[in-house]
PDB file of C-alpha atoms in Angstrom:
ATOM      1  CA  MET Q   1       7.690  15.833 -11.756  1.00 78.00           C
ATOM      2  CA  SER Q   2       7.878  14.247  -8.300  1.00 87.00           C
ATOM      3  CA  VAL Q   3      10.048  15.571  -5.481  1.00 88.00           C
ATOM      4  CA  VAL Q   4       9.209  12.673  -3.151  1.00 93.00           C
ATOM      5  CA  ASP Q   5      12.292  11.382  -1.286  1.00 96.00           C
ATOM      6  CA  SER Q   6      12.832   7.874  -2.684  1.00 96.00           C
ATOM      7  CA  HIS Q   7      15.046   6.718   0.213  1.00 96.00           C
ATOM      8  CA  LYS Q   8      12.513   7.815   2.816  1.00 98.00           C
ATOM      9  CA  LEU Q   9       9.688   6.269   0.797  1.00 98.00           C
ATOM     10  CA  ARG Q  10      11.412   2.870   0.808  1.00 98.00           C
ATOM     11  CA  GLU Q  11      11.436   2.965   4.611  1.00 98.00           C
ATOM     12  CA  GLN Q  12       7.798   4.056   4.748  1.00 98.00           C
ATOM     13  CA  LEU Q  13       6.748   1.193   2.474  1.00 99.00           C
ATOM     14  CA  SER Q  14       8.209  -1.427   4.824  1.00 99.00           C
ATOM     15  CA  LEU Q  15       4.862  -2.459   6.354  1.00 99.00           C
ATOM     16  CA  TYR Q  16       2.137  -0.894   4.243  1.00 99.00           C
ATOM     17  CA  PHE Q  17      -1.264  -1.456   5.862  1.00 99.00           C
ATOM     18  CA  ILE Q  18      -4.357  -1.211   3.650  1.00 98.00           C
ATOM     19  CA  MET Q  19      -7.985  -1.400   4.714  1.00 98.00           C
ATOM     20  CA  GLY Q  20     -11.538  -0.085   4.570  1.00 98.00           C
ATOM     21  CA  THR Q  21     -14.639  -0.787   6.612  1.00 97.00           C
ATOM     22  CA  ALA Q  22     -15.324  -4.114   4.855  1.00 95.00           C
ATOM     23  CA  ASN Q  23     -11.952  -5.531   5.933  1.00 96.00           C
ATOM     24  CA  CYS Q  24     -12.075  -4.752   9.646  1.00 96.00           C
ATOM     25  CA  ARG Q  25     -12.859  -7.141  12.470  1.00 93.00           C
ATOM     26  CA  LYS Q  26     -13.191  -4.126  14.796  1.00 96.00           C
ATOM     27  CA  SER Q  27     -13.869  -0.473  13.971  1.00 97.00           C
ATOM     28  CA  PRO Q  28     -11.582   1.073  11.333  1.00 98.00           C
ATOM     29  CA  GLU Q  29     -10.224   3.542  13.902  1.00 98.00           C
ATOM     30  CA  GLU Q  30      -9.438   0.801  16.426  1.00 98.00           C
ATOM     31  CA  THR Q  31      -7.885  -1.331  13.717  1.00 99.00           C
ATOM     32  CA  LEU Q  32      -5.662   1.446  12.388  1.00 99.00           C
ATOM     33  CA  LYS Q  33      -4.521   2.480  15.877  1.00 99.00           C
ATOM     34  CA  ALA Q  34      -3.609  -1.122  16.642  1.00 99.00           C
ATOM     35  CA  ALA Q  35      -1.776  -1.611  13.349  1.00 99.00           C
ATOM     36  CA  ILE Q  36       0.296   1.539  13.830  1.00 99.00           C
ATOM     37  CA  LYS Q  37       1.072   0.526  17.403  1.00 99.00           C
ATOM     38  CA  GLY Q  38       2.331  -2.791  16.039  1.00 99.00           C
ATOM     39  CA  GLY Q  39       4.619  -1.122  13.518  1.00 99.00           C
ATOM     40  CA  ALA Q  40       2.687  -0.244  10.343  1.00 99.00           C
ATOM     41  CA  THR Q  41       4.748   2.372   8.484  1.00 99.00           C
ATOM     42  CA  MET Q  42       2.233   3.552   5.862  1.00 99.00           C
ATOM     43  CA  PHE Q  43      -1.552   3.395   5.563  1.00 99.00           C
ATOM     44  CA  GLN Q  44      -3.850   3.256   2.560  1.00 99.00           C
ATOM     45  CA  PHE Q  45      -7.566   3.916   2.980  1.00 99.00           C
ATOM     46  CA  ARG Q  46      -9.292   1.579   0.525  1.00 98.00           C
ATOM     47  CA  GLU Q  47     -13.069   1.791   0.828  1.00 97.00           C
ATOM     48  CA  LYS Q  48     -14.476  -0.809  -1.578  1.00 94.00           C
ATOM     49  CA  GLY Q  49     -17.311  -3.305  -1.881  1.00 91.00           C
ATOM     50  CA  PRO Q  50     -21.116  -3.307  -1.688  1.00 93.00           C
ATOM     51  CA  SER Q  51     -21.153  -1.917   1.858  1.00 93.00           C
ATOM     52  CA  ALA Q  52     -18.651   0.874   1.122  1.00 96.00           C
ATOM     53  CA  LEU Q  53     -19.319   4.278   2.634  1.00 97.00           C
ATOM     54  CA  HIS Q  54     -20.122   7.266   0.434  1.00 96.00           C
ATOM     55  CA  GLY Q  55     -20.618  11.002   0.760  1.00 96.00           C
ATOM     56  CA  GLN Q  56     -20.356  12.568   4.199  1.00 98.00           C
ATOM     57  CA  ALA Q  57     -19.874   9.242   5.993  1.00 98.00           C
ATOM     58  CA  LEU Q  58     -16.888   8.462   3.773  1.00 98.00           C
ATOM     59  CA  LEU Q  59     -15.436  11.919   4.301  1.00 98.00           C
ATOM     60  CA  GLU Q  60     -15.782  11.770   8.087  1.00 98.00           C
ATOM     61  CA  LEU Q  61     -14.144   8.349   8.351  1.00 99.00           C
ATOM     62  CA  ALA Q  62     -11.316   9.398   6.049  1.00 99.00           C
ATOM     63  CA  LYS Q  63     -10.706  12.504   8.176  1.00 99.00           C
ATOM     64  CA  SER Q  64     -10.671  10.437  11.352  1.00 99.00           C
ATOM     65  CA  LEU Q  65      -8.168   7.934   9.946  1.00 99.00           C
ATOM     66  CA  GLN Q  66      -6.028  10.739   8.547  1.00 99.00           C
ATOM     67  CA  CYS Q  67      -5.853  12.355  11.991  1.00 99.00           C
ATOM     68  CA  LEU Q  68      -4.651   9.081  13.506  1.00 99.00           C
ATOM     69  CA  CYS Q  69      -1.945   8.810  10.860  1.00 99.00           C
ATOM     70  CA  ARG Q  70      -0.802  12.408  11.284  1.00 98.00           C
ATOM     71  CA  ALA Q  71      -0.545  11.997  15.046  1.00 98.00           C
ATOM     72  CA  GLU Q  72       1.845   9.068  14.534  1.00 98.00           C
ATOM     73  CA  GLY Q  73       3.756  10.411  11.523  1.00 98.00           C
ATOM     74  CA  VAL Q  74       2.431   7.690   9.227  1.00 99.00           C
ATOM     75  CA  PRO Q  75       1.737   8.654   5.579  1.00 99.00           C
ATOM     76  CA  PHE Q  76      -1.986   8.606   4.722  1.00 99.00           C
ATOM     77  CA  ILE Q  77      -2.680   7.351   1.197  1.00 99.00           C
ATOM     78  CA  ILE Q  78      -6.084   7.153  -0.496  1.00 99.00           C
ATOM     79  CA  ASN Q  79      -6.962   4.414  -2.963  1.00 98.00           C
ATOM     80  CA  ASP Q  80      -8.364   5.604  -6.310  1.00 94.00           C
ATOM     81  CA  ASP Q  81     -10.379   8.600  -5.050  1.00 96.00           C
ATOM     82  CA  ILE Q  82      -8.386  11.583  -6.322  1.00 97.00           C
ATOM     83  CA  GLU Q  83     -11.056  14.122  -5.381  1.00 97.00           C
ATOM     84  CA  LEU Q  84     -11.084  12.907  -1.780  1.00 98.00           C
ATOM     85  CA  ALA Q  85      -7.282  13.006  -1.677  1.00 98.00           C
ATOM     86  CA  ILE Q  86      -7.312  16.625  -2.853  1.00 97.00           C
ATOM     87  CA  GLN Q  87     -10.094  17.583  -0.440  1.00 98.00           C
ATOM     88  CA  LEU Q  88      -8.216  16.145   2.547  1.00 98.00           C
ATOM     89  CA  ASP Q  89      -4.719  17.092   1.365  1.00 98.00           C
ATOM     90  CA  ALA Q  90      -3.757  13.434   1.764  1.00 99.00           C
ATOM     91  CA  ASP Q  91      -0.106  12.429   1.533  1.00 98.00           C
ATOM     92  CA  GLY Q  92      -0.775  10.611  -1.711  1.00 98.00           C
ATOM     93  CA  VAL Q  93      -2.883   8.229  -3.760  1.00 98.00           C
ATOM     94  CA  HIS Q  94      -2.661   4.685  -5.045  1.00 98.00           C
ATOM     95  CA  ILE Q  95      -4.158   3.876  -8.429  1.00 98.00           C
ATOM     96  CA  GLY Q  96      -4.800   0.792 -10.528  1.00 94.00           C
ATOM     97  CA  GLN Q  97      -4.437   0.188 -14.238  1.00 93.00           C
ATOM     98  CA  GLU Q  98      -8.041   1.200 -14.925  1.00 91.00           C
ATOM     99  CA  ASP Q  99      -7.734   4.552 -13.158  1.00 90.00           C
ATOM    100  CA  GLU Q 100      -6.626   7.980 -14.348  1.00 90.00           C
ATOM    101  CA  PRO Q 101      -2.954   7.880 -15.475  1.00 91.00           C
ATOM    102  CA  ALA Q 102      -0.304   8.894 -12.953  1.00 94.00           C
ATOM    103  CA  ALA Q 103       0.914  11.724 -15.204  1.00 94.00           C
ATOM    104  CA  SER Q 104      -2.403  13.590 -15.097  1.00 95.00           C
ATOM    105  CA  ILE Q 105      -2.856  12.853 -11.390  1.00 96.00           C
ATOM    106  CA  ARG Q 106       0.569  14.394 -10.758  1.00 95.00           C
ATOM    107  CA  GLN Q 107      -0.608  17.611 -12.407  1.00 94.00           C
ATOM    108  CA  ARG Q 108      -3.602  17.703 -10.078  1.00 95.00           C
ATOM    109  CA  LEU Q 109      -1.850  16.713  -6.847  1.00 94.00           C
ATOM    110  CA  GLY Q 110       1.475  18.498  -7.210  1.00 92.00           C
ATOM    111  CA  SER Q 111       5.073  17.343  -7.026  1.00 92.00           C
ATOM    112  CA  GLY Q 112       5.218  16.620  -3.294  1.00 95.00           C
ATOM    113  CA  LYS Q 113       2.503  13.968  -3.111  1.00 98.00           C
ATOM    114  CA  ILE Q 114       3.136  10.218  -3.251  1.00 98.00           C
ATOM    115  CA  ILE Q 115       1.684   8.383  -6.243  1.00 98.00           C
ATOM    116  CA  GLY Q 116       1.633   4.593  -6.217  1.00 98.00           C
ATOM    117  CA  VAL Q 117       0.558   2.429  -9.139  1.00 98.00           C
ATOM    118  CA  SER Q 118      -0.411  -1.249  -9.269  1.00 97.00           C
ATOM    119  CA  ALA Q 119       1.494  -3.128 -11.972  1.00 96.00           C
ATOM    120  CA  HIS Q 120       1.227  -6.728 -13.147  1.00 95.00           C
ATOM    121  CA  ASN Q 121       3.775  -6.957 -15.967  1.00 96.00           C
ATOM    122  CA  LEU Q 122       6.883  -5.189 -17.263  1.00 97.00           C
ATOM    123  CA  ALA Q 123       4.966  -3.049 -19.750  1.00 97.00           C
ATOM    124  CA  GLU Q 124       2.790  -1.655 -16.951  1.00 97.00           C
ATOM    125  CA  VAL Q 125       5.879  -1.125 -14.797  1.00 97.00           C
ATOM    126  CA  GLN Q 126       7.642   0.871 -17.496  1.00 97.00           C
ATOM    127  CA  GLN Q 127       4.534   2.929 -18.299  1.00 96.00           C
ATOM    128  CA  ALA Q 128       3.971   3.784 -14.633  1.00 97.00           C
ATOM    129  CA  ILE Q 129       7.586   4.904 -14.266  1.00 97.00           C
ATOM    130  CA  SER Q 130       7.296   6.987 -17.435  1.00 96.00           C
ATOM    131  CA  ASP Q 131       4.124   8.566 -16.026  1.00 95.00           C
ATOM    132  CA  GLY Q 132       5.963   9.575 -12.844  1.00 95.00           C
ATOM    133  CA  ALA Q 133       4.905   6.977 -10.264  1.00 97.00           C
ATOM    134  CA  ASP Q 134       6.816   7.141  -6.965  1.00 98.00           C
ATOM    135  CA  TYR Q 135       6.368   3.470  -6.113  1.00 99.00           C
ATOM    136  CA  LEU Q 136       4.787   0.354  -7.594  1.00 99.00           C
ATOM    137  CA  GLY Q 137       2.542  -2.251  -5.996  1.00 98.00           C
ATOM    138  CA  ILE Q 138       3.420  -5.631  -7.521  1.00 98.00           C
ATOM    139  CA  GLY Q 139       1.126  -8.637  -7.282  1.00 94.00           C
ATOM    140  CA  PRO Q 140      -0.862 -10.525  -6.424  1.00 94.00           C
ATOM    141  CA  VAL Q 141       2.103 -12.422  -5.032  1.00 96.00           C
ATOM    142  CA  TYR Q 142      -0.054 -15.089  -3.360  1.00 95.00           C
ATOM    143  CA  PRO Q 143      -3.783 -15.958  -3.477  1.00 91.00           C
ATOM    144  CA  THR Q 144      -5.793 -13.248  -1.706  1.00 81.00           C
ATOM    145  CA  PRO Q 145      -9.308 -13.154  -0.216  1.00 71.00           C
ATOM    146  CA  SER Q 146      -9.319  -9.349  -0.002  1.00 64.00           C
ATOM    147  CA  LYS Q 147      -9.937  -8.448  -3.648  1.00 59.00           C
ATOM    148  CA  ASP Q 148     -12.797  -9.799  -5.744  1.00 60.00           C
ATOM    149  CA  ASP Q 149     -11.110  -8.486  -8.893  1.00 58.00           C
ATOM    150  CA  ALA Q 150      -7.628  -9.806  -8.137  1.00 61.00           C
ATOM    151  CA  ARG Q 151      -5.521 -10.878 -11.112  1.00 75.00           C
ATOM    152  CA  ALA Q 152      -3.728 -14.189 -11.582  1.00 84.00           C
ATOM    153  CA  VAL Q 153      -1.251 -15.047  -8.840  1.00 91.00           C
ATOM    154  CA  GLN Q 154       2.331 -14.595 -10.040  1.00 89.00           C
ATOM    155  CA  GLY Q 155       4.550 -15.211  -7.031  1.00 93.00           C
ATOM    156  CA  THR Q 156       7.688 -13.093  -6.745  1.00 97.00           C
ATOM    157  CA  ARG Q 157       8.648 -13.519 -10.422  1.00 96.00           C
ATOM    158  CA  LEU Q 158       7.886  -9.954 -11.543  1.00 97.00           C
ATOM    159  CA  ILE Q 159       9.641  -8.378  -8.553  1.00 98.00           C
ATOM    160  CA  THR Q 160      12.757 -10.402  -9.367  1.00 98.00           C
ATOM    161  CA  GLU Q 161      12.515  -9.513 -13.061  1.00 98.00           C
ATOM    162  CA  ILE Q 162      12.199  -5.786 -12.315  1.00 98.00           C
ATOM    163  CA  ARG Q 163      15.325  -5.810 -10.152  1.00 98.00           C
ATOM    164  CA  GLU Q 164      17.289  -7.964 -12.606  1.00 98.00           C
ATOM    165  CA  LYS Q 165      16.640  -5.329 -15.267  1.00 97.00           C
ATOM    166  CA  GLY Q 166      18.183  -2.676 -13.015  1.00 98.00           C
ATOM    167  CA  ILE Q 167      14.895  -0.875 -12.345  1.00 98.00           C
ATOM    168  CA  ASP Q 168      15.336   0.767  -8.951  1.00 97.00           C
ATOM    169  CA  ILE Q 169      11.902   2.303  -8.266  1.00 98.00           C
ATOM    170  CA  PRO Q 170      10.531   1.538  -4.764  1.00 99.00           C
ATOM    171  CA  LEU Q 171       8.464  -1.660  -4.847  1.00 99.00           C
ATOM    172  CA  VAL Q 172       5.940  -3.180  -2.487  1.00 99.00           C
ATOM    173  CA  GLY Q 173       4.549  -6.693  -2.826  1.00 98.00           C
ATOM    174  CA  ILE Q 174       0.827  -7.248  -2.355  1.00 96.00           C
ATOM    175  CA  GLY Q 175      -1.603 -10.134  -2.291  1.00 94.00           C
ATOM    176  CA  GLY Q 176      -1.998 -12.901   0.279  1.00 94.00           C
ATOM    177  CA  ILE Q 177       1.151 -11.980   2.194  1.00 96.00           C
ATOM    178  CA  THR Q 178       1.459 -13.358   5.719  1.00 96.00           C
ATOM    179  CA  ALA Q 179       4.277 -13.206   8.246  1.00 97.00           C
ATOM    180  CA  ALA Q 180       5.165 -16.772   7.250  1.00 97.00           C
ATOM    181  CA  ASN Q 181       5.590 -16.008   3.534  1.00 97.00           C
ATOM    182  CA  THR Q 182       7.080 -12.503   3.789  1.00 98.00           C
ATOM    183  CA  ALA Q 183      10.742 -13.508   3.373  1.00 97.00           C
ATOM    184  CA  PRO Q 184      10.622 -14.498  -0.333  1.00 97.00           C
ATOM    185  CA  VAL Q 185       8.979 -11.170  -1.218  1.00 98.00           C
ATOM    186  CA  ILE Q 186      11.759  -9.162   0.434  1.00 98.00           C
ATOM    187  CA  ALA Q 187      14.433 -11.507  -0.935  1.00 97.00           C
ATOM    188  CA  ALA Q 188      13.120 -10.936  -4.469  1.00 98.00           C
ATOM    189  CA  GLY Q 189      13.798  -7.213  -4.121  1.00 98.00           C
ATOM    190  CA  ALA Q 190      10.671  -5.626  -2.660  1.00 98.00           C
ATOM    191  CA  ASP Q 191      11.216  -2.712  -0.278  1.00 98.00           C
ATOM    192  CA  GLY Q 192       8.147  -3.667   1.702  1.00 98.00           C
ATOM    193  CA  ILE Q 193       4.916  -5.611   1.844  1.00 98.00           C
ATOM    194  CA  SER Q 194       1.280  -4.561   1.661  1.00 98.00           C
ATOM    195  CA  VAL Q 195      -1.149  -6.237   4.028  1.00 98.00           C
ATOM    196  CA  ILE Q 196      -4.934  -6.139   4.287  1.00 96.00           C
ATOM    197  CA  SER Q 197      -6.698  -9.116   5.866  1.00 94.00           C
ATOM    198  CA  ALA Q 198      -3.774 -10.568   7.843  1.00 96.00           C
ATOM    199  CA  ILE Q 199      -3.854  -7.437  10.019  1.00 98.00           C
ATOM    200  CA  ALA Q 200      -7.368  -5.995   9.574  1.00 98.00           C
ATOM    201  CA  GLY Q 201      -9.006  -9.364  10.182  1.00 96.00           C
ATOM    202  CA  ALA Q 202      -6.784 -10.408  13.084  1.00 97.00           C
ATOM    203  CA  ALA Q 203      -8.143 -10.745  16.606  1.00 96.00           C
ATOM    204  CA  ASP Q 204      -5.135  -8.695  17.757  1.00 98.00           C
ATOM    205  CA  ALA Q 205      -4.048  -6.316  14.994  1.00 98.00           C
ATOM    206  CA  THR Q 206      -1.128  -5.003  17.046  1.00 99.00           C
ATOM    207  CA  ALA Q 207       0.316  -8.480  17.527  1.00 99.00           C
ATOM    208  CA  ALA Q 208      -0.280  -9.283  13.860  1.00 98.00           C
ATOM    209  CA  ALA Q 209       1.567  -6.147  12.741  1.00 99.00           C
ATOM    210  CA  ARG Q 210       4.459  -6.922  15.101  1.00 99.00           C
ATOM    211  CA  GLU Q 211       4.764 -10.380  13.564  1.00 99.00           C
ATOM    212  CA  PHE Q 212       5.166  -8.767  10.160  1.00 99.00           C
ATOM    213  CA  VAL Q 213       7.767  -6.309  11.445  1.00 98.00           C
ATOM    214  CA  GLN Q 214       9.786  -9.193  12.863  1.00 98.00           C
ATOM    215  CA  ALA Q 215       9.418 -11.201   9.642  1.00 98.00           C
ATOM    216  CA  ILE Q 216      10.610  -8.232   7.565  1.00 98.00           C
ATOM    217  CA  GLU Q 217      13.590  -7.684   9.866  1.00 97.00           C
ATOM    218  CA  ARG Q 218      14.547 -11.363   9.636  1.00 96.00           C
ATOM    219  CA  ALA Q 219      14.232 -11.278   5.843  1.00 95.00           C
ATOM    220  CA  HIS Q 220      16.629  -8.334   5.613  1.00 89.00           C
ATOM    221  CA  ILE Q 221      19.355 -10.017   7.672  1.00 89.00           C
ATOM    222  CA  ARG Q 222      19.233 -13.390   5.918  1.00 71.00           C
ATOM    223  CA  PRO Q 223      22.359 -14.167   3.860  1.00 62.00           C
TER     224      PRO Q 223
END
């Protein structure tokens, strides 16, 4: 059973930055520093693709990024790699539908760690909640260049449907989100947005993150 503070988690999910070496225009460390400076509230280390690091190189980069997060009080989440998360005592993990179920991961990580699950339909949403997920990543909301295995684009429909059914678990939208199209995601009921390329691939990651922060703030005050 999770003891993660749901209210605090909603705030931390506001601007959820995700990246690995393949996504960065500059070094991962520079990119993460800049994103946090611009207002990123949570970070997920997602090392994927043909050029992905492995072994000691992966461990060293993960440690370096974790240190940056800890210094700024930003939760450090690891994508998929449960062993690495345990080794580093990361703040949590994010898993997909093809990964180990959240229930068994909870047994391995303990009650105080954040577990996020990607969900693409109501059945997956309900299963993830039953398994003890702390938050759900819903998408892809818009077309995305960041994932080769991305599913069919579904807009904000599922986020709206989840909220209309009275399901109150923290939600974050993901997939092709830019500052310009953030508002509908928040309006549908998401607590935050996940961003990869719009920040990691920006010439100025700090400015890009600030744009998102402003877009999120505007979305929350719209009637």
